[in-house]
Amino acid sequence: MFGEGNQTYQQVVELVDAWRPSQNYGHESKFQKELSEFLDEELNRQTGGIMGGNGDNHVVSRERGNSRGDVVIDDLVGIEMKRHFSNSQKKKLRGQLEDYADNYPYVIALACGIDDMDGWRELENKFSGGRGMGIDQTQFSFIIKRRENFGDDHDLGSGGGFGGIPGI
């Protein structure tokens, strides 16, 4: 299952990286809803698609689990979103990521707009080595959606998939 979970995680990271919010929403929950619908559609696509989908039945939910992940895939990947990440959110996000590490083997921190790049990089550096020991180590990815790209088409590539795991 570890290999299968890692494959799902890599697929989710690639899709989150490709996703572009349709607009600059005033509430984080609207970003969550849009992302969860996009992931559900792409992960459960019957044929073709970004990853040559085979119609897997991935469960994509919102506000789920002990950590109440913003978006959760198969109880394996927890996504914590921040709208317009700022310095005042840094301490809260750090605690949320530590909590996610206790509940999900894979965690994505996603900023939809960013006001404090230094604070974001601090957290990314802190969590880049993962959390836990050995096979139970939680893997983290940090992804930023820049405001100037809101409303752009999703970056699903040209059918050949993406090279490597994207991040920031």
Coordinates of N, CA, C and O in Angstrom, one line a residue, residues 6 55 76 87 89 101 116-117 133 139 154:
N6 N 1.9 6.4 -2.4 CA 2.9 7.3 -2.9 C 2.5 7.7 -4.4 O 2.6 8.9 -4.8
G55 N -10.1 5.2 -14.2 CA -11.4 5.2 -13.5 C -11.3 4.7 -12.0 O -12.2 4.1 -11.5
L76 N -5.5 9.5 2.6 CA -4.0 9.4 2.5 C -3.4 10.8 2.4 O -2.3 11.0 2.9
N87 N 1.9 36.6 7.4 CA 2.7 36.4 8.6 C 1.8 35.9 9.7 O 2.1 35.1 10.5
Q89 N -0.7 34.1 9.7 CA -1.2 32.7 9.5 C -0.1 31.7 9.8 O -0.4 30.5 9.8
A101 N 0.4 15.8 10.1 CA 1.4 14.7 10.1 C 1.0 13.5 11.0 O 1.5 12.4 10.7
D116 N 3.3 36.8 2.4 CA 4.5 36.6 3.3 C 5.3 35.4 2.7 O 5.2 34.3 3.2
M117 N 6.1 35.7 1.7 CA 7.0 34.7 1.1 C 8.0 34.2 2.1 O 8.3 33.0 2.2
M133 N 9.4 8.8 11.6 CA 10.5 7.9 11.4 C 10.3 6.8 10.4 O 9.2 6.3 10.4
Q139 N 5.3 12.9 4.2 CA 5.9 13.7 3.2 C 5.1 15.0 3.0 O 3.9 14.9 3.0
H154 N -6.3 25.5 -16.6 CA -5.5 24.6 -15.9 C -4.3 24.2 -16.7 O -4.4 24.1 -17.9

